[in-house]
Coordinates of C-alpha atoms and ligand atoms in Angstrom, one line a residue:
M484 CA -26.0 -15.0 4.5
R485 CA -26.3 -15.9 0.8
Y486 CA -23.1 -14.3 -0.3
Q487 CA -20.0 -13.5 1.6
R488 CA -16.8 -11.8 0.4
P489 CA -14.1 -14.3 -0.7
R490 CA -12.0 -15.6 2.0
G491 CA -8.9 -13.5 2.8
T492 CA -10.5 -10.2 1.2
N493 CA -11.8 -7.2 3.0
D494 CA -14.6 -4.6 2.3
I495 CA -13.2 -1.2 3.0
L496 CA -16.2 0.6 4.4
P497 CA -17.0 4.4 4.3
D498 CA -15.8 4.7 7.9
E499 CA -12.4 3.4 6.8
T500 CA -11.9 5.0 3.5
P501 CA -10.8 8.4 4.8
L502 CA -8.0 6.7 6.5
W503 CA -6.9 4.8 3.4
N504 CA -7.2 8.0 1.4
R505 CA -4.9 9.7 4.1
V506 CA -2.4 6.9 3.7
E507 CA -2.4 7.1 0.0
E508 CA -2.3 10.8 -0.2
T509 CA 0.7 11.0 2.1
F510 CA 2.3 8.6 -0.1
R511 CA 1.5 10.5 -3.3
T512 CA 2.7 13.8 -1.9
L513 CA 6.0 12.3 -0.8
C514 CA 6.5 10.6 -4.1
K515 CA 6.0 13.8 -5.9
R516 CA 8.5 15.6 -3.6
Y517 CA 11.2 12.9 -4.3
G518 CA 10.6 13.1 -8.1
Y519 CA 8.7 9.9 -8.6
H520 CA 5.9 9.6 -11.2
E521 CA 2.9 7.4 -11.0
I522 CA 2.5 4.3 -13.2
R523 CA -0.5 2.0 -13.5
T524 CA -0.2 -1.4 -14.9
P525 CA -2.8 -4.1 -15.5
I526 CA -4.3 -6.2 -12.8
F527 CA -3.3 -9.3 -14.6
E528 CA -0.2 -10.4 -16.7
D529 CA 1.1 -13.3 -18.5
T530 CA 1.9 -15.9 -15.8
D531 CA 5.4 -16.4 -17.2
L532 CA 6.4 -12.8 -16.3
F533 CA 6.1 -13.6 -12.6
T534 CA 7.4 -17.2 -12.8
R535 CA 10.6 -16.0 -14.6
S536 CA 11.1 -12.8 -12.5
M537 CA 10.3 -14.0 -9.1
G538 CA 11.6 -17.5 -9.5
E539 CA 9.6 -20.7 -9.8
H540 CA 10.8 -22.0 -6.4
T541 CA 9.7 -19.1 -4.4
D542 CA 6.7 -19.6 -2.1
V543 CA 4.6 -17.0 -4.0
V544 CA 5.2 -18.6 -7.4
S545 CA 5.0 -22.2 -6.4
K546 CA 1.9 -22.0 -3.9
E547 CA 0.3 -18.6 -3.9
M548 CA -0.5 -17.3 -7.4
Y549 CA -4.0 -16.7 -8.6
T550 CA -3.5 -18.3 -12.0
F551 CA -6.1 -19.2 -14.6
T552 CA -6.5 -19.9 -18.2
D553 CA -8.5 -17.2 -20.0
R554 CA -10.9 -18.1 -22.8
G555 CA -8.3 -17.7 -25.4
G556 CA -6.2 -20.5 -23.6
R557 CA -3.6 -18.2 -22.2
S558 CA -2.3 -18.6 -18.7
V559 CA -2.6 -15.3 -16.9
T560 CA -2.1 -14.4 -13.2
L561 CA -3.4 -11.6 -10.9
K562 CA -0.5 -9.6 -9.9
P563 CA 1.0 -11.0 -6.8
E564 CA 3.5 -8.0 -6.6
G565 CA 4.2 -4.8 -8.3
T566 CA 7.7 -4.8 -9.4
A567 CA 7.7 -7.3 -12.4
P568 CA 4.8 -5.6 -14.0
V569 CA 6.4 -2.1 -13.7
V570 CA 9.7 -3.4 -15.2
R571 CA 7.6 -5.1 -18.0
A572 CA 5.9 -1.7 -18.7
Y573 CA 9.3 0.0 -18.5
V574 CA 10.8 -2.3 -21.1
E575 CA 7.8 -2.7 -23.3
N576 CA 7.2 1.1 -23.6
N577 CA 10.9 1.8 -23.9
L578 CA 10.8 4.2 -21.0
A579 CA 14.7 4.1 -21.0
A580 CA 14.5 6.1 -24.3
Q581 CA 13.4 9.1 -22.2
G582 CA 16.9 9.1 -20.8
G583 CA 18.2 9.2 -17.4
L584 CA 16.6 7.5 -14.5
S585 CA 13.0 6.4 -14.4
K586 CA 11.6 7.1 -11.1
L587 CA 8.1 5.6 -10.8
Y588 CA 5.6 4.8 -8.1
Y589 CA 2.4 2.7 -7.9
I590 CA -0.6 1.9 -5.8
T591 CA -2.0 -1.4 -6.4
P592 CA -3.9 -4.3 -5.1
I593 CA -2.0 -7.6 -5.0
F594 CA -3.3 -11.2 -4.9
R595 CA -1.7 -14.1 -3.1
Y596 CA -3.4 -17.4 -2.1
E597 CA -2.1 -17.4 1.5
R598 CA -3.7 -18.8 4.7
P599 CA -5.5 -15.7 5.9
Q600 CA -4.7 -14.4 9.3
A601 CA -4.3 -10.9 11.0
G602 CA -2.2 -8.8 8.5
R603 CA -2.3 -11.4 5.9
Y604 CA -4.9 -11.4 3.2
R605 CA -5.5 -12.9 -0.2
Q606 CA -6.2 -9.5 -1.7
A607 CA -3.8 -6.8 -0.1
H608 CA -2.7 -3.4 -1.2
Q609 CA 0.7 -2.0 -1.7
L610 CA 2.3 1.3 -2.3
G611 CA 5.6 1.0 -4.1
V612 CA 8.4 2.8 -6.0
E613 CA 10.9 1.6 -8.6
A614 CA 13.8 3.6 -9.6
I615 CA 15.4 2.1 -12.7
G616 CA 18.6 3.2 -14.4
S617 CA 21.4 3.6 -11.7
Q618 CA 23.5 1.4 -9.7
H619 CA 24.7 4.1 -7.4
P620 CA 24.2 3.3 -3.7
A621 CA 23.0 6.8 -3.1
L622 CA 19.9 5.8 -4.8
D623 CA 19.3 3.0 -2.5
A624 CA 19.6 5.6 0.3
E625 CA 17.1 7.8 -1.3
V626 CA 14.6 5.0 -1.8
I627 CA 15.0 3.9 1.8
A628 CA 14.7 7.6 3.0
L629 CA 11.5 7.9 1.2
A630 CA 10.0 4.8 2.8
M631 CA 11.1 6.0 6.2
H632 CA 9.8 9.4 5.7
F633 CA 6.4 8.0 4.7
Y634 CA 6.0 6.2 8.0
R635 CA 7.3 9.2 9.9
Q636 CA 4.8 11.4 8.1
L637 CA 2.0 9.2 9.3
G638 CA 3.2 9.3 12.8
I639 CA 4.3 5.7 12.9
S640 CA 7.1 5.4 15.3
R641 CA 7.6 1.9 16.5
L642 CA 9.4 0.6 13.6
S643 CA 12.9 -0.4 12.6
L644 CA 14.8 -0.8 9.3
V645 CA 16.5 -4.1 8.8
L646 CA 19.2 -4.2 6.2
N647 CA 21.2 -6.9 4.4
S648 CA 22.9 -7.6 1.2
V649 CA 21.9 -10.7 -0.8
G650 CA 24.9 -10.3 -3.2
C651 CA 24.9 -10.9 -6.9
P652 CA 25.2 -13.6 -9.5
V653 CA 29.0 -13.4 -9.0
C654 CA 29.1 -14.1 -5.2
R655 CA 25.8 -15.6 -4.4
P656 CA 26.6 -19.2 -5.8
T657 CA 29.6 -19.4 -3.5
Y658 CA 27.5 -18.4 -0.4
R659 CA 24.8 -20.7 -1.5
E660 CA 27.3 -23.7 -1.4
R661 CA 28.7 -22.4 2.0
L662 CA 25.1 -22.4 3.4
R663 CA 24.4 -25.9 2.0
E664 CA 27.6 -27.2 3.5
F665 CA 26.7 -25.7 6.8
A666 CA 23.1 -27.2 6.7
R667 CA 24.2 -30.5 5.4
P668 CA 24.5 -32.2 8.8
F669 CA 21.0 -31.4 10.0
V670 CA 18.8 -31.3 6.7
Q671 CA 16.7 -34.0 7.9
E672 CA 15.8 -32.0 11.0
L673 CA 14.6 -29.2 9.1
C674 CA 10.9 -28.6 8.1
E675 CA 9.7 -30.2 4.9
A676 CA 9.7 -26.8 3.1
C677 CA 13.3 -26.0 4.2
Q678 CA 14.3 -29.5 3.0
T679 CA 13.0 -28.6 -0.4
R680 CA 14.7 -25.0 -0.1
Y681 CA 18.0 -26.8 0.7
E682 CA 17.8 -28.3 -2.7
L683 CA 16.4 -25.6 -4.8
N684 CA 16.7 -22.2 -3.0
P685 CA 18.8 -22.5 0.1
L686 CA 18.8 -18.8 0.9
R687 CA 15.2 -19.1 1.6
M688 CA 16.0 -21.3 4.5
L689 CA 17.1 -18.3 6.5
D690 CA 13.7 -16.7 6.2
C691 CA 11.7 -19.8 7.6
K692 CA 9.5 -18.7 10.5
R693 CA 9.7 -22.1 12.3
E694 CA 11.4 -22.0 15.7
K695 CA 13.2 -25.4 15.1
C696 CA 14.6 -24.1 11.7
R697 CA 15.5 -20.7 13.1
A698 CA 17.5 -22.3 15.9
L699 CA 19.2 -24.8 13.6
L700 CA 20.2 -22.0 11.2
H701 CA 21.1 -19.5 13.8
D702 CA 24.8 -19.7 13.3
A703 CA 24.5 -19.8 9.6
P704 CA 27.6 -18.3 7.8
D705 CA 27.2 -14.6 7.2
I706 CA 26.4 -13.6 3.8
I707 CA 28.3 -10.3 4.1
E708 CA 31.5 -12.2 4.5
S709 CA 30.9 -13.9 1.3
L710 CA 30.2 -10.8 -0.9
C711 CA 32.3 -9.8 -3.9
E712 CA 34.2 -6.7 -3.9
E713 CA 31.7 -4.8 -5.9
C714 CA 28.8 -5.9 -3.6
R715 CA 30.7 -5.3 -0.5
T716 CA 31.7 -1.7 -1.6
H717 CA 28.1 -1.0 -2.5
F718 CA 26.8 -2.2 0.9
D719 CA 29.5 -0.1 2.8
A720 CA 28.6 3.0 0.9
L721 CA 24.9 2.5 1.5
R722 CA 25.6 2.1 5.2
Q723 CA 27.7 5.4 5.1
Y724 CA 24.9 7.3 3.4
L725 CA 22.2 6.0 5.8
D726 CA 24.5 7.0 8.8
G727 CA 25.0 10.3 7.2
L728 CA 21.3 10.9 6.7
G729 CA 20.7 9.8 10.2
I730 CA 18.6 6.8 9.4
P731 CA 19.1 4.1 11.9
Y732 CA 19.1 0.5 10.9
V733 CA 20.2 -3.0 12.0
V734 CA 22.0 -5.4 9.8
D735 CA 20.4 -8.8 9.9
K736 CA 22.3 -11.5 8.0
H737 CA 19.1 -13.7 7.8
L738 CA 17.1 -11.2 5.8
V739 CA 16.8 -12.6 2.3
R740 CA 13.4 -11.4 1.0
G741 CA 11.1 -13.6 -0.9
F742 CA 11.8 -13.3 -4.6
D743 CA 14.8 -14.4 -6.6
Y744 CA 15.3 -11.1 -8.5
Y745 CA 16.9 -9.2 -5.6
T746 CA 20.6 -8.5 -5.8
K747 CA 22.7 -6.5 -3.4
T748 CA 20.7 -4.4 -1.1
A749 CA 17.7 -6.1 0.7
F750 CA 15.7 -4.2 3.4
E751 CA 12.5 -4.6 5.4
I752 CA 10.8 -2.2 7.7
V753 CA 9.3 -4.1 10.7
S754 CA 7.1 -3.0 13.6
D755 CA 6.6 -4.7 17.0
A756 CA 3.1 -3.2 16.8
L757 CA 2.3 -5.8 14.2
G758 CA 1.9 -9.5 15.4
A759 CA 3.4 -12.6 13.6
Q760 CA 3.3 -10.7 10.3
N761 CA 5.6 -8.0 11.5
A762 CA 6.8 -6.5 8.1
L763 CA 5.3 -3.2 7.2
G764 CA 7.2 -3.4 3.9
G765 CA 10.3 -4.2 2.2
G766 CA 12.4 -3.8 -1.0
G767 CA 15.7 -4.0 -2.5
R768 CA 17.9 -3.9 -5.6
Y769 CA 17.2 -6.0 -8.8
D770 CA 20.1 -5.2 -11.1
G771 CA 19.3 -8.1 -13.4
L772 CA 15.6 -7.9 -13.6
V773 CA 15.3 -5.5 -16.7
E774 CA 17.5 -7.8 -18.7
E775 CA 15.7 -10.9 -17.5
I776 CA 12.4 -9.3 -18.8
G777 CA 14.0 -8.7 -22.1
G778 CA 15.4 -5.1 -21.8
P779 CA 19.0 -4.0 -22.0
P780 CA 21.0 -4.6 -18.8
T781 CA 19.8 -1.8 -16.5
P782 CA 19.9 -1.8 -12.7
G783 CA 17.0 -0.8 -10.4
I784 CA 15.8 -0.7 -6.9
G785 CA 12.5 -0.3 -5.3
F786 CA 10.1 -1.2 -2.4
A787 CA 6.6 -2.2 -1.7
L788 CA 4.8 -1.2 1.5
G789 CA 1.6 -2.9 2.7
I790 CA -1.4 -0.6 3.2
E791 CA -3.4 -2.9 5.5
R792 CA -0.3 -3.3 7.7
A793 CA 0.3 0.4 8.0
I794 CA -3.2 0.8 9.0
I795 CA -3.1 -1.9 11.6
V796 CA -0.2 -0.1 13.2
M797 CA -1.8 3.3 13.0
K798 CA -4.8 1.9 14.9
E799 CA -2.6 0.2 17.4
L800 CA -0.8 3.6 18.0
G801 CA -4.0 5.5 18.2
L802 CA -3.2 7.3 14.9
A803 CA -6.3 6.2 13.1
E804 CA -8.5 9.1 13.8
A805 CA -10.0 10.0 10.4
K806 CA -13.6 11.2 10.6
R807 CA -15.9 11.4 7.5
E808 CA -15.9 15.0 6.4
A809 CA -18.9 17.0 7.6
V810 CA -21.6 18.0 5.2
E811 CA -21.8 21.8 5.1
A812 CA -25.6 22.4 4.5
F813 CA -28.9 20.5 4.7
V814 CA -32.0 21.3 2.8
A815 CA -35.0 20.2 4.8
A816 CA -38.1 20.1 2.6
L817 CA -41.6 19.9 4.0
G818 CA -44.4 18.6 1.9
E819 CA -44.4 17.2 -1.6
E820 CA -44.7 20.6 -3.3
A821 CA -41.3 21.5 -1.8
T822 CA -39.6 18.5 -3.4
L823 CA -38.6 20.2 -6.7
P824 CA -37.6 23.6 -5.3
A825 CA -35.5 21.6 -2.6
L826 CA -33.8 19.6 -5.4
K827 CA -33.0 22.9 -7.3
L828 CA -31.6 24.5 -4.2
L829 CA -29.5 21.4 -3.4
Q830 CA -28.1 21.5 -6.9
A831 CA -27.4 25.2 -6.8
L832 CA -25.6 24.7 -3.4
R833 CA -23.4 21.9 -4.9
E834 CA -22.7 23.9 -8.0
A835 CA -21.5 26.7 -5.8
G836 CA -19.0 24.3 -4.2
I837 CA -21.0 23.6 -1.0
S838 CA -21.4 20.1 0.1
A839 CA -25.1 19.5 0.7
E840 CA -27.6 16.8 1.6
T841 CA -31.3 16.4 2.0
D842 CA -33.8 14.0 3.2
Y843 CA -35.3 11.3 0.7
Q844 CA -37.4 9.5 3.2
R845 CA -40.0 12.0 4.0
R846 CA -39.1 12.3 7.6
S847 CA -40.6 14.9 10.0
L848 CA -38.8 18.3 10.4
K849 CA -37.5 17.1 13.8
A850 CA -36.1 13.8 12.5
Q851 CA -34.5 15.9 9.6
M852 CA -32.8 18.3 12.0
K853 CA -31.3 15.2 13.7
V854 CA -29.9 13.9 10.6
A855 CA -28.4 17.3 9.7
D856 CA -26.9 17.4 13.2
R857 CA -25.4 14.0 12.7
L858 CA -23.9 14.9 9.4
G859 CA -22.3 17.9 11.1
C860 CA -24.0 20.5 8.9
R861 CA -23.3 24.1 9.7
V862 CA -26.5 25.3 8.0
V863 CA -30.0 23.9 7.5
L864 CA -32.2 25.4 4.8
L865 CA -35.9 24.9 5.4
L866 CA -38.3 25.0 2.6
G867 CA -42.0 24.7 3.8
E868 CA -45.4 26.1 2.7
D869 CA -44.8 29.6 3.9
E870 CA -41.3 29.7 2.3
L871 CA -42.6 28.5 -1.0
A872 CA -45.4 31.0 -1.1
Q873 CA -43.0 33.8 -0.5
R874 CA -40.0 32.5 -2.4
T875 CA -37.8 32.6 0.7
V876 CA -36.0 29.9 2.8
T877 CA -35.5 29.7 6.5
L878 CA -31.8 29.6 7.2
R879 CA -30.7 28.1 10.6
D880 CA -27.2 28.3 11.7
M881 CA -26.6 25.0 13.6
V882 CA -23.8 26.5 15.7
T883 CA -25.3 29.9 16.8
K884 CA -28.8 28.5 16.6
E885 CA -29.9 31.7 14.9
Q886 CA -32.6 31.5 12.4
R887 CA -33.6 34.0 9.7
T888 CA -35.7 34.2 6.6
V889 CA -33.8 35.1 3.4
P890 CA -34.8 35.4 -0.3
L891 CA -34.4 32.1 -2.1
D892 CA -32.4 33.9 -4.9
T893 CA -29.7 35.2 -2.6
C894 CA -29.5 32.4 0.0
I895 CA -26.5 30.7 -1.7
E896 CA -24.5 33.8 -0.8
E897 CA -25.6 33.7 2.7
V898 CA -24.8 30.0 3.0
L899 CA -21.4 30.6 1.6
Q900 CA -20.6 33.3 4.0
T901 CA -21.8 31.2 7.0
V902 CA -19.9 28.1 6.1
R903 CA -16.7 29.7 4.8
N904 CA -16.6 31.8 8.0
A905 CA -17.0 28.7 10.2
Ligands
LIG211 P1 6.7 -8.5 0.0 O1 7.3 -7.8 -1.1 O2 6.0 -9.9 -0.1 O3 7.7 -8.5 1.2 O4 5.4 -7.5 0.4 C1 5.7 -6.2 0.8 C2 4.7 -5.7 1.8 O5 3.4 -5.9 1.4 C3 4.8 -6.7 3.1 O6 5.6 -6.2 4.0 C4 3.4 -6.5 3.6 O7 3.3 -5.3 4.3 C5 2.5 -6.3 2.4 N1 1.9 -7.7 2.0 C6 2.5 -8.7 1.2 N2 1.7 -9.7 1.2 C7 0.7 -9.4 2.0 C8 -0.6 -10.1 2.3 N3 -0.8 -11.3 1.8 N4 -1.4 -9.5 3.1 C9 -1.2 -8.3 3.6 N5 -0.1 -7.6 3.3 C10 0.7 -8.1 2.5

């Protein structure tokens, strides 16, 4: 094969797009119901936006960004996540001036130079929300409730919500030191990446997937015990709200999330129907991000859910039935003279709101009937020599198998009646 799609990318073929659309439509519908409005940001941004917001020592920034220099000599990066661009747009367009809370949602591809495997791609797609402008933990509860509602709406049942608090600039440095102290005796036994993390970003050690690191860090100090008063109160309130809403969760002191901008609430939604890449999505608070990006101090919280992973789970659970929509009518033309009248009829059907197809390959009537059948057409309109001479059309109901001759001028009405009564 001369050309292949780039490693780690996928073609989403027509058999798959109905399922993708179902997932996206479900998300859009719920976002509207929860009061979130769509925002679309560019596919690339200044590299610096991501480096500063996510943190230069995170895996994504240090190893996985699609960064290049454009012809003007600027360093740009294909977006590896959705939050920083939305916050940049929020600040740049002064959305804060509209007053109150900005509740935004997005659907976007993301790009990360990762080692491709099941559920992990170099171009993936995310559904996300960002609620910017309140630090009330009730907003955290709403955001989490929306994510859980989304999965419930899709029928995805085998999942759990994992919750933690990663503290804030007041309490995190203390915890970071406690963690370093704990790990100091066995730093040499940790994997190379964790040895670097130990120096630069110790919380990330908790997230290492290697068995040996996990075992060594199993009894690491609990971050919850290091939280300052404000973070602890926030976390307790959120737990109360989730309990009150009947949303089950487990607290995992090892949950830290991948980016530096997170403060307080961190959460992930995981499913055992996924393999090693078991996270369906995740999110958290980022109370310092707006300011970091150049806006006034403004708290925020959001999440990003992976579309590919939702679809993997739906397939695993047998929820992925999404057939192509049937075509309502088929125009079968016989003979070259019938081509233009058939085209006109096809156009008239479509203008009347009826989905319609025809044959462009000059196949026999029998072959055309087969195509109509495969497309699920309710009605076939046949235009042959006799019909042309009499300005009629033969209308065949593919369900009742009845066939009758109707005037060409009124056949649209008849088709409408047949397909709408179906
Ligand atoms: P993150 O913010 O990195 O935790 O990403 C949120 C969600 O996006 C993850 O839980 C995945 O469902 C999805 N995701 C992130 N990166 C990838 C990737 N490389 N391939 C597929 N899905 C991804």
